[in-house]
Coordinates of N, CA and C in Angstrom, one line a residue:
M59 N 124.9 214.3 62.5 CA 123.7 214.0 63.6 C 122.9 212.7 62.7
R60 N 122.7 211.8 63.7 CA 121.5 210.9 63.3 C 120.3 211.2 63.3
I61 N 119.5 211.2 62.4 CA 118.2 211.8 62.2 C 117.2 210.7 63.0
A62 N 116.1 211.3 63.6 CA 115.3 210.5 64.1 C 114.3 210.0 63.1
T63 N 114.5 209.1 62.6 CA 113.9 208.6 61.3 C 112.3 207.9 61.6
H64 N 112.1 207.4 63.1 CA 110.9 206.8 63.4 C 109.8 207.8 64.1
A65 N 110.4 209.1 64.2 CA 109.7 210.1 64.9 C 108.3 210.5 63.7
G66 N 107.3 210.5 64.3 CA 106.1 210.7 63.5 C 105.2 209.4 63.2
S67 N 105.8 208.4 63.4 CA 105.1 207.0 63.0 C 105.3 206.0 64.2
W68 N 106.5 205.8 64.6 CA 106.5 204.9 65.9 C 106.3 205.8 67.0
Y69 N 106.5 206.8 66.9 CA 106.2 207.8 68.4 C 106.2 209.1 67.7
S70 N 105.5 210.0 68.6 CA 105.4 211.4 68.3 C 106.5 212.0 67.7
D71 N 106.3 213.1 66.7 CA 107.4 214.0 66.6 C 107.3 215.4 67.0
S72 N 106.1 215.4 67.9 CA 105.8 216.7 68.5 C 106.4 216.7 69.8
S73 N 107.4 217.6 70.3 CA 108.2 217.5 71.4 C 107.1 217.5 72.7
R74 N 105.9 218.6 72.6 CA 105.1 218.8 73.5 C 104.3 217.4 73.8
A75 N 103.8 216.9 72.7 CA 102.9 215.6 72.9 C 103.6 214.5 73.3
L76 N 104.9 214.2 72.9 CA 105.8 213.2 73.3 C 106.2 213.3 74.6
E77 N 106.4 214.7 75.3 CA 106.6 214.8 76.8 C 105.5 214.6 77.8
S78 N 104.4 214.9 77.0 CA 103.2 214.9 77.7 C 102.9 213.2 77.7
Q79 N 103.0 212.7 76.6 CA 102.7 211.0 76.7 C 103.6 210.3 77.8
I80 N 104.9 210.6 77.8 CA 105.9 210.3 78.6 C 105.5 210.5 80.1
K81 N 105.2 211.9 80.3 CA 104.8 212.1 81.7 C 103.5 211.3 82.1
S82 N 102.6 211.4 81.1 CA 101.3 210.4 81.7 C 101.6 209.0 82.0
S83 N 102.5 208.4 81.2 CA 102.8 207.2 81.3 C 103.6 206.9 82.8
S84 N 104.2 207.9 83.1 CA 105.1 207.8 84.6 C 103.8 208.2 85.8
D85 N 102.8 208.7 85.6 CA 101.9 208.9 86.5 C 101.5 207.5 87.4
G86 N 101.6 207.8 88.6 CA 101.5 206.6 89.7 C 102.5 205.7 90.0
L87 N 103.7 206.0 89.2 CA 105.0 205.1 89.4 C 105.5 205.6 90.7
P88 N 106.1 204.8 91.5 CA 106.9 205.3 92.5 C 108.3 206.0 92.3
N89 N 108.5 207.0 93.0 CA 109.7 207.7 92.5 C 110.8 206.8 93.6
V90 N 111.5 205.9 92.8 CA 112.4 205.2 93.8 C 113.7 204.7 92.7
P91 N 114.5 205.9 92.3 CA 115.6 205.6 91.6 C 116.8 204.8 92.4
N92 N 117.3 203.8 91.7 CA 118.3 203.1 92.5 C 119.6 203.4 92.0
P93 N 120.4 204.2 92.9 CA 121.8 204.8 92.4 C 122.7 203.6 92.2
T94 N 122.2 202.2 92.4 CA 123.5 201.1 92.1 C 123.0 200.4 90.7
L95 N 121.9 200.8 90.1 CA 121.5 200.0 89.2 C 122.2 200.4 87.8
K96 N 122.7 199.0 87.3 CA 123.8 199.0 86.4 C 123.1 198.7 84.7
Y97 N 121.8 198.0 84.8 CA 121.4 197.6 83.4 C 119.8 197.3 83.5
I98 N 119.1 197.8 82.8 CA 117.7 198.0 82.9 C 117.4 197.1 81.2
I99 N 116.2 196.4 81.3 CA 115.7 195.8 80.2 C 114.4 196.5 80.0
A100 N 114.4 197.0 78.7 CA 113.2 197.8 78.0 C 112.8 197.7 76.7
P101 N 111.5 197.5 76.4 CA 111.3 197.2 74.9 C 111.3 198.3 74.0
H102 N 111.3 197.8 72.5 CA 111.5 198.9 71.8 C 110.5 199.0 70.7
A103 N 109.5 198.5 70.8 CA 108.3 198.7 69.8 C 107.7 200.0 69.9
G104 N 106.8 200.3 69.0 CA 106.2 201.5 69.1 C 105.4 201.8 70.2
Y105 N 105.5 203.1 70.7 CA 105.3 203.9 72.0 C 103.7 203.5 72.4
A106 N 102.9 203.1 71.3 CA 101.6 202.9 71.5 C 101.5 201.6 72.4
Y107 N 102.5 200.8 72.0 CA 102.6 199.4 72.6 C 103.5 199.2 73.8
S108 N 104.4 199.9 74.0 CA 105.5 199.6 74.8 C 105.7 200.5 75.7
L109 N 105.4 202.1 75.5 CA 105.9 203.2 76.3 C 105.7 203.0 77.7
S110 N 104.5 202.5 78.4 CA 104.4 202.2 79.8 C 105.4 201.4 80.4
T111 N 105.5 200.0 79.8 CA 106.5 199.2 80.2 C 107.8 199.7 80.3
A112 N 108.4 200.6 79.2 CA 109.6 201.2 79.3 C 109.9 202.0 80.1
V113 N 108.8 203.1 80.6 CA 109.0 204.2 81.3 C 109.0 203.6 82.8
H114 N 108.3 202.4 83.0 CA 108.3 201.7 84.3 C 110.0 201.3 84.6
A115 N 110.5 200.9 83.6 CA 112.0 200.4 83.8 C 112.9 201.8 83.7
Y116 N 112.6 202.6 83.0 CA 113.3 203.8 83.1 C 113.1 204.7 84.5
S117 N 111.9 204.3 85.2 CA 111.8 205.2 86.5 C 112.7 204.7 87.5
H118 N 113.4 203.5 87.3 CA 114.3 203.0 88.4 C 115.8 203.7 88.2
I119 N 116.1 204.5 87.2 CA 117.3 204.9 87.1 C 117.5 206.3 87.6
D120 N 118.8 206.4 88.6 CA 119.4 207.5 89.2 C 119.9 208.3 88.1
A121 N 119.3 209.6 87.6 CA 120.2 210.2 86.4 C 121.0 210.8 87.0
S122 N 121.1 211.1 88.5 CA 122.0 212.1 88.8 C 123.5 211.4 89.1
T123 N 123.5 210.3 88.9 CA 124.7 209.3 88.9 C 125.3 208.9 87.8
I124 N 124.6 208.9 86.6 CA 124.9 208.2 85.4 C 125.5 209.3 84.5
K125 N 126.5 209.0 83.8 CA 127.4 209.8 82.9 C 127.3 209.4 81.6
T126 N 127.2 208.0 81.3 CA 127.2 207.2 80.0 C 126.3 206.3 80.0
V127 N 125.5 206.2 78.9 CA 124.6 205.2 78.6 C 124.7 204.5 77.5
F128 N 125.0 202.9 77.6 CA 125.3 202.2 76.5 C 123.9 201.6 76.1
V129 N 123.4 201.9 74.9 CA 122.0 201.4 74.4 C 122.3 200.1 73.4
L130 N 121.9 199.0 73.6 CA 122.1 197.8 72.9 C 120.8 197.5 72.2
G131 N 120.9 197.3 70.9 CA 119.5 196.8 70.3 C 119.7 195.9 69.3
P132 N 119.1 195.0 68.9 CA 119.2 193.9 67.9 C 119.1 194.6 66.4
S133 N 119.7 194.1 65.6 CA 119.7 194.3 64.1 C 118.5 193.7 63.4
H134 N 117.4 194.5 62.8 CA 116.3 194.0 62.3 C 116.6 194.2 60.7
H135 N 117.2 194.9 60.1 CA 117.2 195.1 58.7 C 118.4 194.5 58.1
F136 N 119.5 194.0 58.6 CA 120.7 193.4 57.9 C 121.3 192.5 58.6
F137 N 121.9 191.6 57.9 CA 122.6 190.3 58.9 C 123.9 190.9 59.4
L138 N 124.0 190.6 60.6 CA 125.3 191.5 61.4 C 126.1 190.3 62.1
R139 N 127.1 190.2 62.0 CA 127.9 189.3 62.7 C 128.6 189.9 64.0
G140 N 128.6 189.7 65.1 CA 129.0 190.5 66.3 C 128.0 191.6 66.5
C141 N 128.9 193.0 67.0 CA 128.2 193.9 67.3 C 128.8 195.2 66.2
A142 N 128.1 196.4 66.5 CA 128.3 197.3 65.4 C 128.0 198.7 65.9
V143 N 128.9 199.7 65.7 CA 128.8 200.8 66.2 C 128.5 202.0 64.9
D144 N 128.3 203.1 65.0 CA 128.0 204.0 63.9 C 129.1 205.1 63.9
Q145 N 129.0 206.1 63.2 CA 130.0 207.2 63.5 C 129.5 208.7 63.6
F146 N 128.1 208.5 64.1 CA 127.4 209.8 64.4 C 128.0 210.5 65.8
S147 N 128.2 211.9 65.8 CA 128.5 212.2 66.9 C 127.4 212.7 68.0
S148 N 126.1 212.9 67.4 CA 125.0 213.2 68.1 C 123.7 212.5 67.5
L149 N 122.8 212.7 68.4 CA 121.4 211.8 68.1 C 120.2 212.7 68.0
Q150 N 119.4 213.0 67.0 CA 118.3 213.7 67.2 C 117.2 212.8 67.9
T151 N 116.4 213.6 68.5 CA 115.2 213.5 69.4 C 114.2 214.5 69.1
P152 N 112.9 214.2 69.2 CA 111.9 215.5 69.0 C 112.3 216.3 70.3
L153 N 113.0 215.7 71.8 CA 113.0 216.4 72.8 C 114.5 217.3 72.8
G154 N 115.2 217.2 71.7 CA 116.4 217.7 71.8 C 117.6 216.5 71.3
Q155 N 118.6 217.0 71.3 CA 119.7 216.2 70.6 C 120.4 215.6 72.0
L156 N 120.9 214.2 71.8 CA 121.6 213.4 72.5 C 123.1 213.4 72.0
Q157 N 124.3 213.7 72.9 CA 125.6 213.4 72.5 C 126.1 212.0 72.5
V158 N 126.9 211.8 71.5 CA 127.4 210.3 71.7 C 128.8 210.5 72.4
D159 N 129.0 209.4 73.1 CA 130.6 209.4 73.5 C 131.3 208.8 72.5
V160 N 132.1 209.5 71.6 CA 132.8 209.3 70.6 C 134.0 208.6 70.9
N161 N 134.9 208.6 72.1 CA 135.9 208.3 72.4 C 135.6 206.7 72.7
I162 N 134.6 206.5 73.4 CA 134.2 204.9 73.5 C 133.8 204.4 72.3
V163 N 133.1 205.0 71.4 CA 132.5 204.3 70.2 C 133.8 204.1 69.4
D164 N 134.9 205.1 69.2 CA 135.9 204.8 68.4 C 136.9 203.7 69.0
S165 N 136.9 203.4 70.3 CA 137.6 202.1 70.9 C 137.1 201.1 70.5
L166 N 135.5 201.1 70.9 CA 135.1 199.7 70.4 C 135.3 199.3 69.1
S167 N 135.2 200.3 68.1 CA 135.1 199.9 66.7 C 136.6 199.3 66.4
N168 N 137.3 199.2 67.2 CA 138.8 198.8 66.7 C 138.9 197.6 67.4
L169 N 137.8 197.0 68.3 CA 138.0 195.7 69.0 C 137.4 194.5 68.2
K170 N 137.9 193.4 68.7 CA 137.4 192.0 67.9 C 135.8 191.9 68.5
G171 N 135.0 191.5 67.4 CA 133.7 191.4 67.7 C 132.7 192.9 67.3
F172 N 133.6 193.7 66.9 CA 133.0 195.0 66.6 C 133.2 195.4 65.4
S173 N 132.1 196.4 64.6 CA 132.4 196.8 63.3 C 131.7 198.1 63.2
V174 N 131.6 198.7 62.1 CA 131.3 200.0 62.0 C 130.0 199.8 60.9
V175 N 128.6 200.3 61.3 CA 127.9 200.4 60.1 C 127.7 201.7 59.6
N176 N 127.1 201.7 58.3 CA 126.9 203.0 57.6 C 125.8 203.7 58.0
K177 N 125.7 205.2 57.6 CA 124.7 206.1 58.0 C 123.2 205.4 57.6
Q178 N 122.9 204.8 56.5 CA 121.5 204.4 56.2 C 121.3 203.2 57.1
A179 N 122.1 202.3 57.3 CA 122.0 201.1 58.1 C 121.4 201.5 59.5
S180 N 122.2 202.6 60.1 CA 121.9 203.0 61.6 C 120.4 203.6 61.2
E181 N 120.2 204.3 60.5 CA 119.0 205.3 60.5 C 117.7 204.4 60.1
D182 N 118.0 203.0 59.5 CA 116.8 202.4 59.3 C 116.4 201.5 60.3
E183 N 117.7 201.3 61.3 CA 117.2 200.4 62.5 C 116.4 201.5 63.8
H184 N 115.4 200.8 64.2 CA 114.8 201.4 65.1 C 114.8 201.0 66.4
S185 N 115.5 200.0 66.9 CA 115.7 199.3 68.2 C 116.5 200.0 69.1
I186 N 117.5 200.9 68.9 CA 118.2 202.0 69.5 C 117.5 203.4 69.6
E187 N 116.8 203.7 68.6 CA 116.0 204.8 68.3 C 114.9 205.0 69.3
M188 N 114.2 204.0 69.6 CA 113.2 204.1 70.3 C 113.6 204.3 72.0
H189 N 114.7 204.2 72.5 CA 115.0 204.4 73.8 C 115.5 206.0 73.9
L190 N 115.9 206.6 72.7 CA 116.5 207.7 72.9 C 115.5 209.1 73.2
P191 N 114.4 209.1 73.1 CA 113.4 210.3 73.5 C 113.4 209.8 74.9
L192 N 113.4 208.5 75.6 CA 113.2 208.3 77.0 C 114.6 209.0 77.7
L193 N 115.6 208.4 76.8 CA 116.8 209.1 77.6 C 117.1 210.7 77.7
K194 N 116.3 211.3 76.6 CA 116.7 212.8 76.6 C 115.6 213.3 77.7
F195 N 114.5 212.6 77.8 CA 113.5 213.0 78.9 C 114.0 212.7 80.2
M196 N 114.7 211.7 80.4 CA 115.1 211.2 81.7 C 116.3 212.1 82.2
F197 N 117.2 212.4 81.2 CA 118.3 213.1 81.6 C 118.6 214.6 81.3
K198 N 117.3 215.2 81.0 CA 117.1 216.5 80.4 C 118.1 217.5 81.0
K199 N 118.4 217.4 82.5 CA 119.1 218.2 83.3 C 120.6 217.9 83.4
E200 N 120.9 216.7 82.8 CA 122.3 215.9 83.0 C 123.0 216.0 81.5
N201 N 124.1 215.9 81.7 CA 125.1 216.0 80.6 C 125.5 214.4 80.0
V202 N 124.4 213.8 80.0 CA 124.6 212.4 79.6 C 125.0 212.0 78.3
K203 N 125.9 211.0 78.0 CA 126.3 210.7 76.8 C 125.6 209.3 76.4
V204 N 125.9 208.9 75.2 CA 125.4 207.5 74.6 C 126.1 206.9 73.8
V205 N 126.1 205.5 73.8 CA 127.1 204.6 73.0 C 126.1 203.6 72.5
P206 N 125.6 204.0 71.3 CA 124.6 203.0 70.6 C 125.4 202.0 70.0
I207 N 124.7 200.7 70.5 CA 125.5 199.5 69.9 C 124.5 198.3 69.1
I208 N 124.3 198.5 68.0 CA 123.5 197.4 67.1 C 124.1 196.0 67.4
V209 N 123.3 194.9 67.9 CA 123.6 193.6 68.4 C 123.3 192.8 67.1
G210 N 124.3 191.7 66.6 CA 123.6 190.8 65.7 C 124.0 189.5 66.2
D211 N 124.4 188.5 65.2 CA 124.4 187.1 65.6 C 126.2 186.9 66.0
F212 N 126.0 186.1 66.9 CA 127.7 185.9 67.2 C 127.9 184.2 68.0
N213 N 128.9 183.4 67.9 CA 129.1 182.3 68.4 C 129.6 182.7 69.9
E214 N 129.8 181.5 70.6 CA 130.5 181.8 72.2 C 131.7 182.3 72.4
T215 N 132.7 182.2 71.1 CA 133.9 182.8 71.0 C 133.7 184.2 71.0
M216 N 132.9 184.8 69.9 CA 132.8 186.1 69.7 C 131.9 186.8 70.9
R217 N 130.9 186.0 71.6 CA 130.1 186.7 72.6 C 131.2 187.0 73.7
D218 N 132.1 186.0 73.9 CA 133.1 186.1 75.0 C 134.2 187.4 74.7
Q219 N 134.4 187.6 73.6 CA 135.4 188.6 73.1 C 134.5 189.9 73.2
I220 N 133.3 190.0 72.9 CA 132.4 191.0 73.2 C 132.3 191.3 74.6
A221 N 131.9 190.5 75.3 CA 131.9 190.6 76.8 C 133.1 191.4 77.5
S222 N 134.1 190.7 76.9 CA 135.3 191.1 77.7 C 135.7 192.7 77.3
S223 N 135.3 193.0 76.2 CA 135.2 194.6 75.8 C 134.6 195.2 76.4
L224 N 133.4 194.9 76.8 CA 132.5 195.7 77.6 C 132.7 195.6 79.0
L225 N 133.3 194.7 79.6 CA 133.4 194.5 80.9 C 134.1 195.9 81.9
P226 N 135.1 196.3 81.1 CA 135.6 197.5 82.0 C 134.7 198.8 82.1
Y227 N 133.8 198.8 81.0 CA 132.7 199.6 81.3 C 131.5 199.5 82.3
F228 N 131.2 198.0 82.1 CA 130.2 197.8 83.1 C 130.6 197.8 84.4
N229 N 131.8 197.9 84.9 CA 132.5 198.1 86.1 C 132.4 199.5 86.5
D230 N 132.3 200.4 85.6 CA 132.4 201.9 86.0 C 131.1 202.3 86.6
E231 N 131.2 202.9 87.7 CA 130.0 203.3 88.5 C 129.1 204.5 87.7
V232 N 129.8 205.0 86.9 CA 128.9 206.1 86.3 C 128.4 205.6 84.8
I233 N 128.6 204.4 84.5 CA 128.2 203.9 83.1 C 127.0 202.9 83.5
M234 N 126.0 203.0 82.5 CA 124.9 201.8 82.6 C 124.4 201.2 81.4
F235 N 123.7 200.4 81.3 CA 123.4 199.8 80.1 C 122.0 199.5 80.0
I236 N 121.4 199.7 78.8 CA 120.0 199.3 78.3 C 119.8 198.6 77.4
S237 N 119.1 197.5 77.2 CA 118.9 196.7 76.2 C 117.5 196.1 76.2
K238 N 116.9 195.4 75.0 CA 115.9 194.7 74.9 C 116.0 193.3 75.5
Q239 N 114.9 192.6 76.1 CA 114.8 191.2 76.4 C 115.0 190.5 75.0
C240 N 116.1 189.9 74.9 CA 116.3 188.7 73.6 C 117.5 188.1 73.9
R241 N 118.3 187.5 73.0 CA 119.3 186.8 73.0 C 120.7 187.8 73.5
I242 N 120.6 189.1 73.5 CA 121.4 189.9 74.0 C 121.8 189.8 75.4
H243 N 120.9 189.0 76.2 CA 121.3 188.7 77.6 C 122.6 187.8 77.7
S244 N 122.7 186.7 76.5 CA 124.0 185.9 76.7 C 125.1 186.7 76.4
L245 N 125.0 188.0 76.0 CA 126.3 188.8 76.1 C 126.7 189.3 77.8
F246 N 125.6 189.2 78.5 CA 126.1 189.7 79.8 C 126.3 188.6 80.8
S247 N 125.9 187.1 80.3 CA 126.2 186.0 81.6 C 127.9 186.1 81.6
P248 N 128.7 186.4 80.8 CA 130.4 186.4 81.2 C 130.5 187.6 82.1
L249 N 129.8 188.7 81.9 CA 130.0 189.8 82.5 C 129.5 189.6 84.1
T250 N 128.2 188.9 84.1 CA 128.0 188.8 85.7 C 128.7 187.7 86.4
S251 N 129.3 186.9 85.6 CA 130.3 185.6 86.2 C 131.5 186.5 86.5
A252 N 131.9 187.2 85.8 CA 133.4 188.0 85.9 C 133.2 188.8 87.2
I253 N 132.1 189.6 87.2 CA 132.0 190.5 88.3 C 131.8 189.7 89.7
S254 N 131.1 188.6 89.8 CA 130.9 187.6 91.1 C 132.0 187.4 91.5
E255 N 133.4 186.9 90.4 CA 134.6 186.5 90.8 C 135.5 187.5 91.4

């Protein structure tokens, strides 16, 4: 299990306080989940700075239609060529554990543009972890699985390889993607072009 290494600093490690904070940030937001939503952009800073914006993005998710969530976050602590997955089967949050879709992770780890990071590298990185309590809160009654992907540097050739690897999942109606606004967007331009074609 991946430990929630940033709980207690970047966000509360108290389940009661954290749930209250998320609920408070949800107050006043329209309850209009979009069952066709495939991709949201949400920040991954400390909750004191980013929670209200992130909750607004998450409020559009229809949790009843999603079975797997890909969470893409940039690498802040080590140089990474392409994308990387880790080998955890579950992810700790103060609100309870999330399960990893290990079958998808195993498949991705064998594809061009993907590598596997070690335990320390995964637990040092905050960009994916910041989404996990929100996912647990949003999907607390659903059996959702997570595919965490750390995103590094890539050229156009590698970008296209990664996009091709993700495209089958992007087209699956029970899978959605979450990322932060950054150069990760270039990963999805081939996907959107392919879908329109």
